[in-house]
Short mmCIF file of C-alpha atoms and ligand atoms in Angstrom, two decimals:
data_model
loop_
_atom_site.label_atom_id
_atom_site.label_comp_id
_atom_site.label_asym_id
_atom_site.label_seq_id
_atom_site.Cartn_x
_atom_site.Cartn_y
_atom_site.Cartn_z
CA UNK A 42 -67.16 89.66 138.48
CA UNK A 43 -66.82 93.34 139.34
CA UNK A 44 -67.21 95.81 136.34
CA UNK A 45 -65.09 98.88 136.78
CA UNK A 46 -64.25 101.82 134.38
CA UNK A 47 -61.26 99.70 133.47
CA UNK A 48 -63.38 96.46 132.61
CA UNK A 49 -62.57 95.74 128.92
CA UNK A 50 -65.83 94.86 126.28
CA UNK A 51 -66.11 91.81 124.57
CA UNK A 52 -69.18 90.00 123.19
CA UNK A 53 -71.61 88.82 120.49
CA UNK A 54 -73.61 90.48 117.89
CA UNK A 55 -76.41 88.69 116.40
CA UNK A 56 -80.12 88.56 115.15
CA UNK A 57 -81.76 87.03 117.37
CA UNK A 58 -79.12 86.87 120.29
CA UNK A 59 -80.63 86.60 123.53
CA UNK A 60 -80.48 82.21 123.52
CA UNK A 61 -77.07 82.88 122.51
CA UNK A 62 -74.60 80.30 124.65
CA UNK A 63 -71.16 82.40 124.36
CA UNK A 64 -72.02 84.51 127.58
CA UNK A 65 -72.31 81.52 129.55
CA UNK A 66 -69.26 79.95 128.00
CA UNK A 67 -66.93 83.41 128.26
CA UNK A 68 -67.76 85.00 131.00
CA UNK A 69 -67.51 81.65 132.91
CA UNK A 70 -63.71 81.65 131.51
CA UNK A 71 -63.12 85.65 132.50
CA UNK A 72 -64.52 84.82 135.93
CA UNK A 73 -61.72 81.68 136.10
CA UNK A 74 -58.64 83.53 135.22
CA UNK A 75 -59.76 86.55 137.32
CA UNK A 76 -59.56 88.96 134.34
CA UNK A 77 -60.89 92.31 134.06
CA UNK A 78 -63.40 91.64 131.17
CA UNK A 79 -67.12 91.46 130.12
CA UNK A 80 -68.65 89.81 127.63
CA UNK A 81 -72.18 90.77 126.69
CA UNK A 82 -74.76 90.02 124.25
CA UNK A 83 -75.65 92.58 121.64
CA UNK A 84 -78.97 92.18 119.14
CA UNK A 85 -77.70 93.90 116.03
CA UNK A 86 -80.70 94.40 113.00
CA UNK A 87 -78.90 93.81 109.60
CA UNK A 88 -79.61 97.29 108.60
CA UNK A 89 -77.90 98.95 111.70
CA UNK A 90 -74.72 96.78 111.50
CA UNK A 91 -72.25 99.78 109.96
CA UNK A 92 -73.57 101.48 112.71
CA UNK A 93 -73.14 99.52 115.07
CA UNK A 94 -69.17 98.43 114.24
CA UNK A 95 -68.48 101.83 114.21
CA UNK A 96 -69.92 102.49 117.33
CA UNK A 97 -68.18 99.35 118.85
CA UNK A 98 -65.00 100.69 117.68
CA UNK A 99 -65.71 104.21 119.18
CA UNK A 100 -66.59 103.22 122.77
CA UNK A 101 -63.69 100.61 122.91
CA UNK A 102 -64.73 96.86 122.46
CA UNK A 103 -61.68 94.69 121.84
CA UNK A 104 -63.54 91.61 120.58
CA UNK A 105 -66.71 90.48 119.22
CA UNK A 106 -68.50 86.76 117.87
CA UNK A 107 -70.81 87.47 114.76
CA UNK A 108 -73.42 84.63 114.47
CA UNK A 109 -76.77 84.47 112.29
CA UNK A 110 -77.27 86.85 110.32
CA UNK A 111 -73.85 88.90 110.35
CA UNK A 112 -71.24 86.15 109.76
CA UNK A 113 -71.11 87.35 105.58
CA UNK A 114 -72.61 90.61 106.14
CA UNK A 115 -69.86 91.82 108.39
CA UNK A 116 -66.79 91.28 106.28
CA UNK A 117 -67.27 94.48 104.43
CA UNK A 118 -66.64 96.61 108.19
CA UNK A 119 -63.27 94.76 108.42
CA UNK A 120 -60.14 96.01 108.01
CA UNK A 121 -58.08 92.57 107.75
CA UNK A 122 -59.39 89.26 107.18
CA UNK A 123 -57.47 86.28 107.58
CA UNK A 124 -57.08 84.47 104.17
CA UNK A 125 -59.10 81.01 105.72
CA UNK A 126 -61.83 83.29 106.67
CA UNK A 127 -61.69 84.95 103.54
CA UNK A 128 -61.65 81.47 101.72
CA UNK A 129 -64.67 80.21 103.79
CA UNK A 130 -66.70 83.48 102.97
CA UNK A 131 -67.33 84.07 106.77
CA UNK A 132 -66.15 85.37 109.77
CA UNK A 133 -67.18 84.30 113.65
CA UNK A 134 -64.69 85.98 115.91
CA UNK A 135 -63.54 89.70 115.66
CA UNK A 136 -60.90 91.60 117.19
CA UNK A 137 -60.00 95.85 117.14
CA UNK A 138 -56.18 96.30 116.43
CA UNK A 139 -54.45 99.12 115.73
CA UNK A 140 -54.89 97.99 112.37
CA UNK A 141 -58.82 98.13 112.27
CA UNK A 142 -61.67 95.47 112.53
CA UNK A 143 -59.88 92.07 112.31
CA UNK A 144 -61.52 88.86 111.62
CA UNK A 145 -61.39 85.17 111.61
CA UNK A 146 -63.01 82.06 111.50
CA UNK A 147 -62.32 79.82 114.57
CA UNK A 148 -64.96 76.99 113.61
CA UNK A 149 -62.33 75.11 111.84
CA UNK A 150 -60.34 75.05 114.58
CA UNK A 151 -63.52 74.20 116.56
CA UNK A 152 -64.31 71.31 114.01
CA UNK A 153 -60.98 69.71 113.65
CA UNK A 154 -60.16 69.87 117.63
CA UNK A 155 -62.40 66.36 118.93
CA UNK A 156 -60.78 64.75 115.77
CA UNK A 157 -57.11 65.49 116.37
CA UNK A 158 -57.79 64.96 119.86
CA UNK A 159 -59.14 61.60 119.12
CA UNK A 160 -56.55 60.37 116.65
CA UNK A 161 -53.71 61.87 119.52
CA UNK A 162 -55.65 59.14 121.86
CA UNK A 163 -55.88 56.40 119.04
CA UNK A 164 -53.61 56.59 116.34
CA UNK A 165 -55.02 54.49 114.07
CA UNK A 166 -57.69 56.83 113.72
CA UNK A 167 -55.45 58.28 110.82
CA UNK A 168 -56.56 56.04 108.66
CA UNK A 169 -60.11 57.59 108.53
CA UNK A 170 -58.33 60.79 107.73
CA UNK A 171 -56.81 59.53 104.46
CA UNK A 172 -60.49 58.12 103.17
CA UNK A 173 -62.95 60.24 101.46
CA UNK A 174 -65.00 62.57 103.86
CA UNK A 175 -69.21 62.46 103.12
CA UNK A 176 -70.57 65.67 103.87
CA UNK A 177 -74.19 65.77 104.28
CA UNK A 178 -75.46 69.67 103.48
CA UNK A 179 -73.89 72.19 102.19
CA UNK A 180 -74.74 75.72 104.28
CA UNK A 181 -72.43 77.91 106.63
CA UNK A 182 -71.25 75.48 108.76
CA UNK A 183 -70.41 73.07 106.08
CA UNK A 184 -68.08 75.76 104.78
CA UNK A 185 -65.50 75.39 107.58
CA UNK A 186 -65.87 71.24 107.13
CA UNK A 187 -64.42 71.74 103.77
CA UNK A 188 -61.79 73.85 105.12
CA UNK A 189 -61.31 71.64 108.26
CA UNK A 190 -61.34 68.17 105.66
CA UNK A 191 -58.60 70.00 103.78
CA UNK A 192 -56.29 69.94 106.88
CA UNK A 193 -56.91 67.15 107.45
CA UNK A 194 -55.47 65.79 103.95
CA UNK A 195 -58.69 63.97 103.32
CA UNK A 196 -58.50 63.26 99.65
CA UNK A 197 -61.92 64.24 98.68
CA UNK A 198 -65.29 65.17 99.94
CA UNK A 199 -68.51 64.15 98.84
CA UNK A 200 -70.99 67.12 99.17
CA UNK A 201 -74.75 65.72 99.76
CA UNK A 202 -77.71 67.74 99.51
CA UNK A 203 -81.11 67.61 98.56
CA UNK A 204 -81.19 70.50 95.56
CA UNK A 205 -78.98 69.82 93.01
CA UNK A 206 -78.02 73.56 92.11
CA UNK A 207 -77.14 74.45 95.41
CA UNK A 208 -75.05 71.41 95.69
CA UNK A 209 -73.37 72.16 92.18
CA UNK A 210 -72.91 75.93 93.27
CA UNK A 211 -70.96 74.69 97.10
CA UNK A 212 -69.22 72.44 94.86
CA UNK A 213 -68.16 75.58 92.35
CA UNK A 214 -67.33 77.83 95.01
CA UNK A 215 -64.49 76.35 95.77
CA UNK A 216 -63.03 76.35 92.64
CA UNK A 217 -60.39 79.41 92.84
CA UNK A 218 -60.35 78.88 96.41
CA UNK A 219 -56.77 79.01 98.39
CA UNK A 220 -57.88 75.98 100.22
CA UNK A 221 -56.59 73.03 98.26
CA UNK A 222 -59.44 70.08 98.22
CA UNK A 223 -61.15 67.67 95.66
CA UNK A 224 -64.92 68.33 96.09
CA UNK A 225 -67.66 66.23 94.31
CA UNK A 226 -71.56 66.90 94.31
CA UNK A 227 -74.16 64.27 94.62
CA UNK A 228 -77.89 63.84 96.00
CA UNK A 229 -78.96 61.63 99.05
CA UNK A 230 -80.02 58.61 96.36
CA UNK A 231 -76.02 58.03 96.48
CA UNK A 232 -75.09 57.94 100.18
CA UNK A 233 -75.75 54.12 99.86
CA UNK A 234 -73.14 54.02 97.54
CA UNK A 235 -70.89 56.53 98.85
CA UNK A 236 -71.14 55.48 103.07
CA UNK A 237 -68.87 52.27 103.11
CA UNK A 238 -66.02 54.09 101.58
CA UNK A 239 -66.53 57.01 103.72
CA UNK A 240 -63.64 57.77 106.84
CA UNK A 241 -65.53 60.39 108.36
CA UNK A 242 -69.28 61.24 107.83
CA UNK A 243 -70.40 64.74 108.57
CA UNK A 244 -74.04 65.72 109.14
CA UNK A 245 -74.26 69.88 108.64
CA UNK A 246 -77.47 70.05 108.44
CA UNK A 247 -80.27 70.42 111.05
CA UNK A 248 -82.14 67.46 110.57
CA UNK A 249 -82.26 65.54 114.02
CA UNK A 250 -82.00 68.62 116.02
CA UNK A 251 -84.40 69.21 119.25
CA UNK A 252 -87.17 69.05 119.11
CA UNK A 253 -86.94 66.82 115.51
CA UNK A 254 -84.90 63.84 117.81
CA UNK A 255 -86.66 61.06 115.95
CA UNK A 256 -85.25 62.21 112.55
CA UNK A 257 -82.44 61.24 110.85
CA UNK A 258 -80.16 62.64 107.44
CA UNK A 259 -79.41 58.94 106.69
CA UNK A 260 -82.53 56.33 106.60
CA UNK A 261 -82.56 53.39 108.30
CA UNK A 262 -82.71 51.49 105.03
CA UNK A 263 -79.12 52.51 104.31
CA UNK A 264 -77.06 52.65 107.81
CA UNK A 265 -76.32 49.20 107.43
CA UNK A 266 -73.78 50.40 104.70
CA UNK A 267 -71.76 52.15 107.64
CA UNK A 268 -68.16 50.95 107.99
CA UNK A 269 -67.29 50.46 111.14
CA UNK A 270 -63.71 52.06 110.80
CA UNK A 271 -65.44 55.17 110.15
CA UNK A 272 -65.94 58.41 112.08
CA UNK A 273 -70.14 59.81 112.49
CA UNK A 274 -69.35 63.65 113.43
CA UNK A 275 -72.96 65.45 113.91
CA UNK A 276 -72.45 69.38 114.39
CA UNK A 277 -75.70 69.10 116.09
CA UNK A 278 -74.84 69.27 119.80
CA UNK A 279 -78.48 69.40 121.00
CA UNK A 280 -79.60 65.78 121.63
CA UNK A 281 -76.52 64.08 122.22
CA UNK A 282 -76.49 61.93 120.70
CA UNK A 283 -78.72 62.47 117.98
CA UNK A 284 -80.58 59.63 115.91
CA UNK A 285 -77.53 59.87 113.10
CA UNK A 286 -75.01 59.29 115.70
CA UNK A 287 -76.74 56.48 117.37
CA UNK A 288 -77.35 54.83 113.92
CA UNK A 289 -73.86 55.53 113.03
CA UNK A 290 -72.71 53.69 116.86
CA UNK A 291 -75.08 50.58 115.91
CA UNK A 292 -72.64 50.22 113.18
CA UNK A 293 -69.73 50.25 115.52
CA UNK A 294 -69.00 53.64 114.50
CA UNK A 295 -67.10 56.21 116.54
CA UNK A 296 -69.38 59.07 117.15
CA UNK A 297 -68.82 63.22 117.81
CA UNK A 298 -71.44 65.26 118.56
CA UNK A 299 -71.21 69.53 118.08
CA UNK A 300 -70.70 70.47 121.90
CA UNK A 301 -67.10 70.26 121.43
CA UNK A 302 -66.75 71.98 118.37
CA UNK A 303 -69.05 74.58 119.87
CA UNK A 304 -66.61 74.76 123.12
CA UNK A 305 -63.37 74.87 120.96
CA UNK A 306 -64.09 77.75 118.66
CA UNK A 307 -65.26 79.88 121.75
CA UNK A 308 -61.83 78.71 123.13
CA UNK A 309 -59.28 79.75 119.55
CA UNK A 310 -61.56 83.24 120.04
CA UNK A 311 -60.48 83.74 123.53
CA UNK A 312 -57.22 83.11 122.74
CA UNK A 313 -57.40 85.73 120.08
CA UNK A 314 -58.82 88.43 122.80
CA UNK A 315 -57.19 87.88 126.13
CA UNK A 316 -54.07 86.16 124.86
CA UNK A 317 -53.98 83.68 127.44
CA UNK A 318 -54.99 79.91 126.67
CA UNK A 319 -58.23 79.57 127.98
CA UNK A 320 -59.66 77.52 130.89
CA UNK A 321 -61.12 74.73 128.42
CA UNK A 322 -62.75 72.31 131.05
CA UNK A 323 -64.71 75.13 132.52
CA UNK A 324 -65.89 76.36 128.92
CA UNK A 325 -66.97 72.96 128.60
CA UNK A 326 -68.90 72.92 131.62
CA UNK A 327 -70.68 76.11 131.33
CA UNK A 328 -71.77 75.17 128.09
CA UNK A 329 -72.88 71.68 129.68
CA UNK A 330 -74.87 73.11 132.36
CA UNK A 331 -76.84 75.60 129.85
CA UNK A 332 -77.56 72.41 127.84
CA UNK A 333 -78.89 71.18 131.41
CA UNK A 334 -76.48 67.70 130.32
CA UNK A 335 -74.96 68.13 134.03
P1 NAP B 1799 -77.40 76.52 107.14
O1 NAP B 1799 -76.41 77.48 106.61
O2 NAP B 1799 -78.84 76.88 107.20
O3 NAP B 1799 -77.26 75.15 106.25
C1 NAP B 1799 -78.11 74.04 106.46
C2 NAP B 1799 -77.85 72.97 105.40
O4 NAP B 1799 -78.71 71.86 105.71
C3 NAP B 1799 -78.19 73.40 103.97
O5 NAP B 1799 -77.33 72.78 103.07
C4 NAP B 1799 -79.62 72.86 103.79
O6 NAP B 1799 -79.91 72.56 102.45
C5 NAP B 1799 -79.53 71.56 104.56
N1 NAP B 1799 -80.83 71.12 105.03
C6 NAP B 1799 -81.65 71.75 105.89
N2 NAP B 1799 -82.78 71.01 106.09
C7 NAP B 1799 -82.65 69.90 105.30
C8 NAP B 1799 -83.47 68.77 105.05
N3 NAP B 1799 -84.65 68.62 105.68
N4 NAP B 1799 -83.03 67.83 104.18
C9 NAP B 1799 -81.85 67.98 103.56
N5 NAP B 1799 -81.00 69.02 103.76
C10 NAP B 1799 -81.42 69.98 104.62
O7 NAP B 1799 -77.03 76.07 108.61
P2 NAP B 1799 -75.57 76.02 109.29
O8 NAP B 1799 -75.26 77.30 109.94
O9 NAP B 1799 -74.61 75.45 108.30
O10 NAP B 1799 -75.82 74.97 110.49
C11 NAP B 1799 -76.08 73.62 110.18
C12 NAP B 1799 -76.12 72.78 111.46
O11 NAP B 1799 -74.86 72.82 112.10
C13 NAP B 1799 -77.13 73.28 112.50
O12 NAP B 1799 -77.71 72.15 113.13
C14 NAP B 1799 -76.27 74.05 113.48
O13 NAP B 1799 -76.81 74.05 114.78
C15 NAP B 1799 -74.99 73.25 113.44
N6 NAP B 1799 -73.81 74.02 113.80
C16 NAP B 1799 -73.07 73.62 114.85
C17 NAP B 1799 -71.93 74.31 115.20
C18 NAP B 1799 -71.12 73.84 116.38
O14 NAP B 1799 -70.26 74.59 116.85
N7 NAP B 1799 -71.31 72.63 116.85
C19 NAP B 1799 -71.54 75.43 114.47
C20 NAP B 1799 -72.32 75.83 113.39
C21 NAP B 1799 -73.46 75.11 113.05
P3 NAP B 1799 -80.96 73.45 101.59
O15 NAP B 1799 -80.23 74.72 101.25
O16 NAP B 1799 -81.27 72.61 100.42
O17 NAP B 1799 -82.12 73.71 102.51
#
């Protein structure tokens, strides 16, 4: 890729961001459609970020990601914010318009895309959609579920979590929310209860993650309660698949891991910046091939 006075900025502004995947995944895409862009990481402390969105507006970046700790903190610096992201309390994908700072949240998009995709391939898969979604935590990422479950007409989701005031106060937030959706709290004690009626189980928290691949949000005790007409989604894309999902596929469970949640809202934020639909297969790839999973 040859950067030229013309070569237009995009990138990522985070705390820490130099493990940061995106680069991989973008500029792999800018590189395939022969565009003249960059997209770079930038370490932003929490105390410098007015600074630094000024500064990005000043010298000309068209579009940024904001990941830990900047996806709340930033909203403030924008200019328009798209009533989901708004709704959701945070934004992941930024763009400079004539209008300002813009932002948006592309990780529902990112969550719902392996489910629609899957249901296109098996329509009966609807039926999971109709049945009560578990979701186990109740942190940032578990913010576009909700919003993601409420597209998907789910009736109601169960929010699990292992303090019962933050539970009470996820379940609360939503409460004057735009985003139409039944929530109800409860603690892990209920999941045994709560799994067989379940059409999609979410795990949004880290538990399983690398280098933790023995652990598991469910124990073993209670996977036997595990329909097998239901859908194991782990946002966790780091093992694949993790102990959950593998419990969850003993079951006869269909299982998702997070890769292609990851890879899909990378690919609604290009969209957003070049205005071009993105090379999907290769974002996949390049994200693959960091993961060292090719
Ligand atoms: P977060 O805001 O820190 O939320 C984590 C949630 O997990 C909280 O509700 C927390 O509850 C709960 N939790 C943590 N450890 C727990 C434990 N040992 N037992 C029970 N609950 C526990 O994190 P996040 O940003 O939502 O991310 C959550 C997961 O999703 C991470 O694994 C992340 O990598 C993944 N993720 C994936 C994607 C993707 O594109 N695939 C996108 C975003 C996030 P407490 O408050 O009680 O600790």
């Amino acid at each position: 890729m040859a950067i030229s006075g013309t070569t237009k900025l995009l990138g990522i502004i985070g705390d820490p961001v130099e493990h940061s995947m995106s680069p991989d995944m973008h500029n792999r895409a800018i590189a395939e459609l022969g565009l003249d862009y960059v997209y770079v990481p930038f370490p932003v402390k929490p105390a410098d970020l007015g600074a630094a969105m000024a500064g990005f507006a000043a010298i000309g970046v068209v579009g940024l990601n904001a990941t830990i700790p900047h996806k709340q903190t930033v909203i403030p610096y924008l200019d328009v914010i798209t009533p989901e992201a708004q709704a959701i309390g945070a934004v992941n994908t930024l763009w400079y318009s004539d209008r300002g700072w813009e932002g948006t949240n592309t990780d529902v998009t990112g969550f719902l895309a392996p489910l629609l995709d899957r249901a296109a391939q098996e329509p009966s898969l609807q039926h999971c959609f109709s049945r009560p979604l578990v979701l186990l935590g109740h942190g940032g990422a578990a913010r576009a579920v909700v919003a993601g479950a409420s597209q998907l007409g789910c009736p109601l989701v169960h929010v699990v979590g292992r303090t019962p005031e933050k539970v009470e106060a996820f379940v609360r937030s939503w409460d004057h929310s735009p985003i139409a959706v039944h929530l109800e709290g409860h603690s892990f004690n209920a999941l045994g209860t709560l799994l067989p009626e379940a059409g999609i189980i979410v795990n949004s928290t880290p538990i399983g993650m690398q280098p933790h691949t023995d652990q598991s949000p469910l124990s073993e005790a209670i996977t036997g309660r595990i329909a097998s007409d239901t859908i194991a989604y782990d946002l966790i894309y780091t093992p694949s698949p993790t102990l959950f999902l593998q419990q969850a596929q003993r079951q006869g469970a269909i299982a998702i891991d997070g890769l292609e949640m990851l890879v899909r809202q990378g690919a609604a934020a290009f969209e957003l910046w070049v205005g071009q639909a993105p090379p999907i297969p290769v974002m996949r790839q390049a994200l693959r091939q960091r993961l060292g999973l090719v």
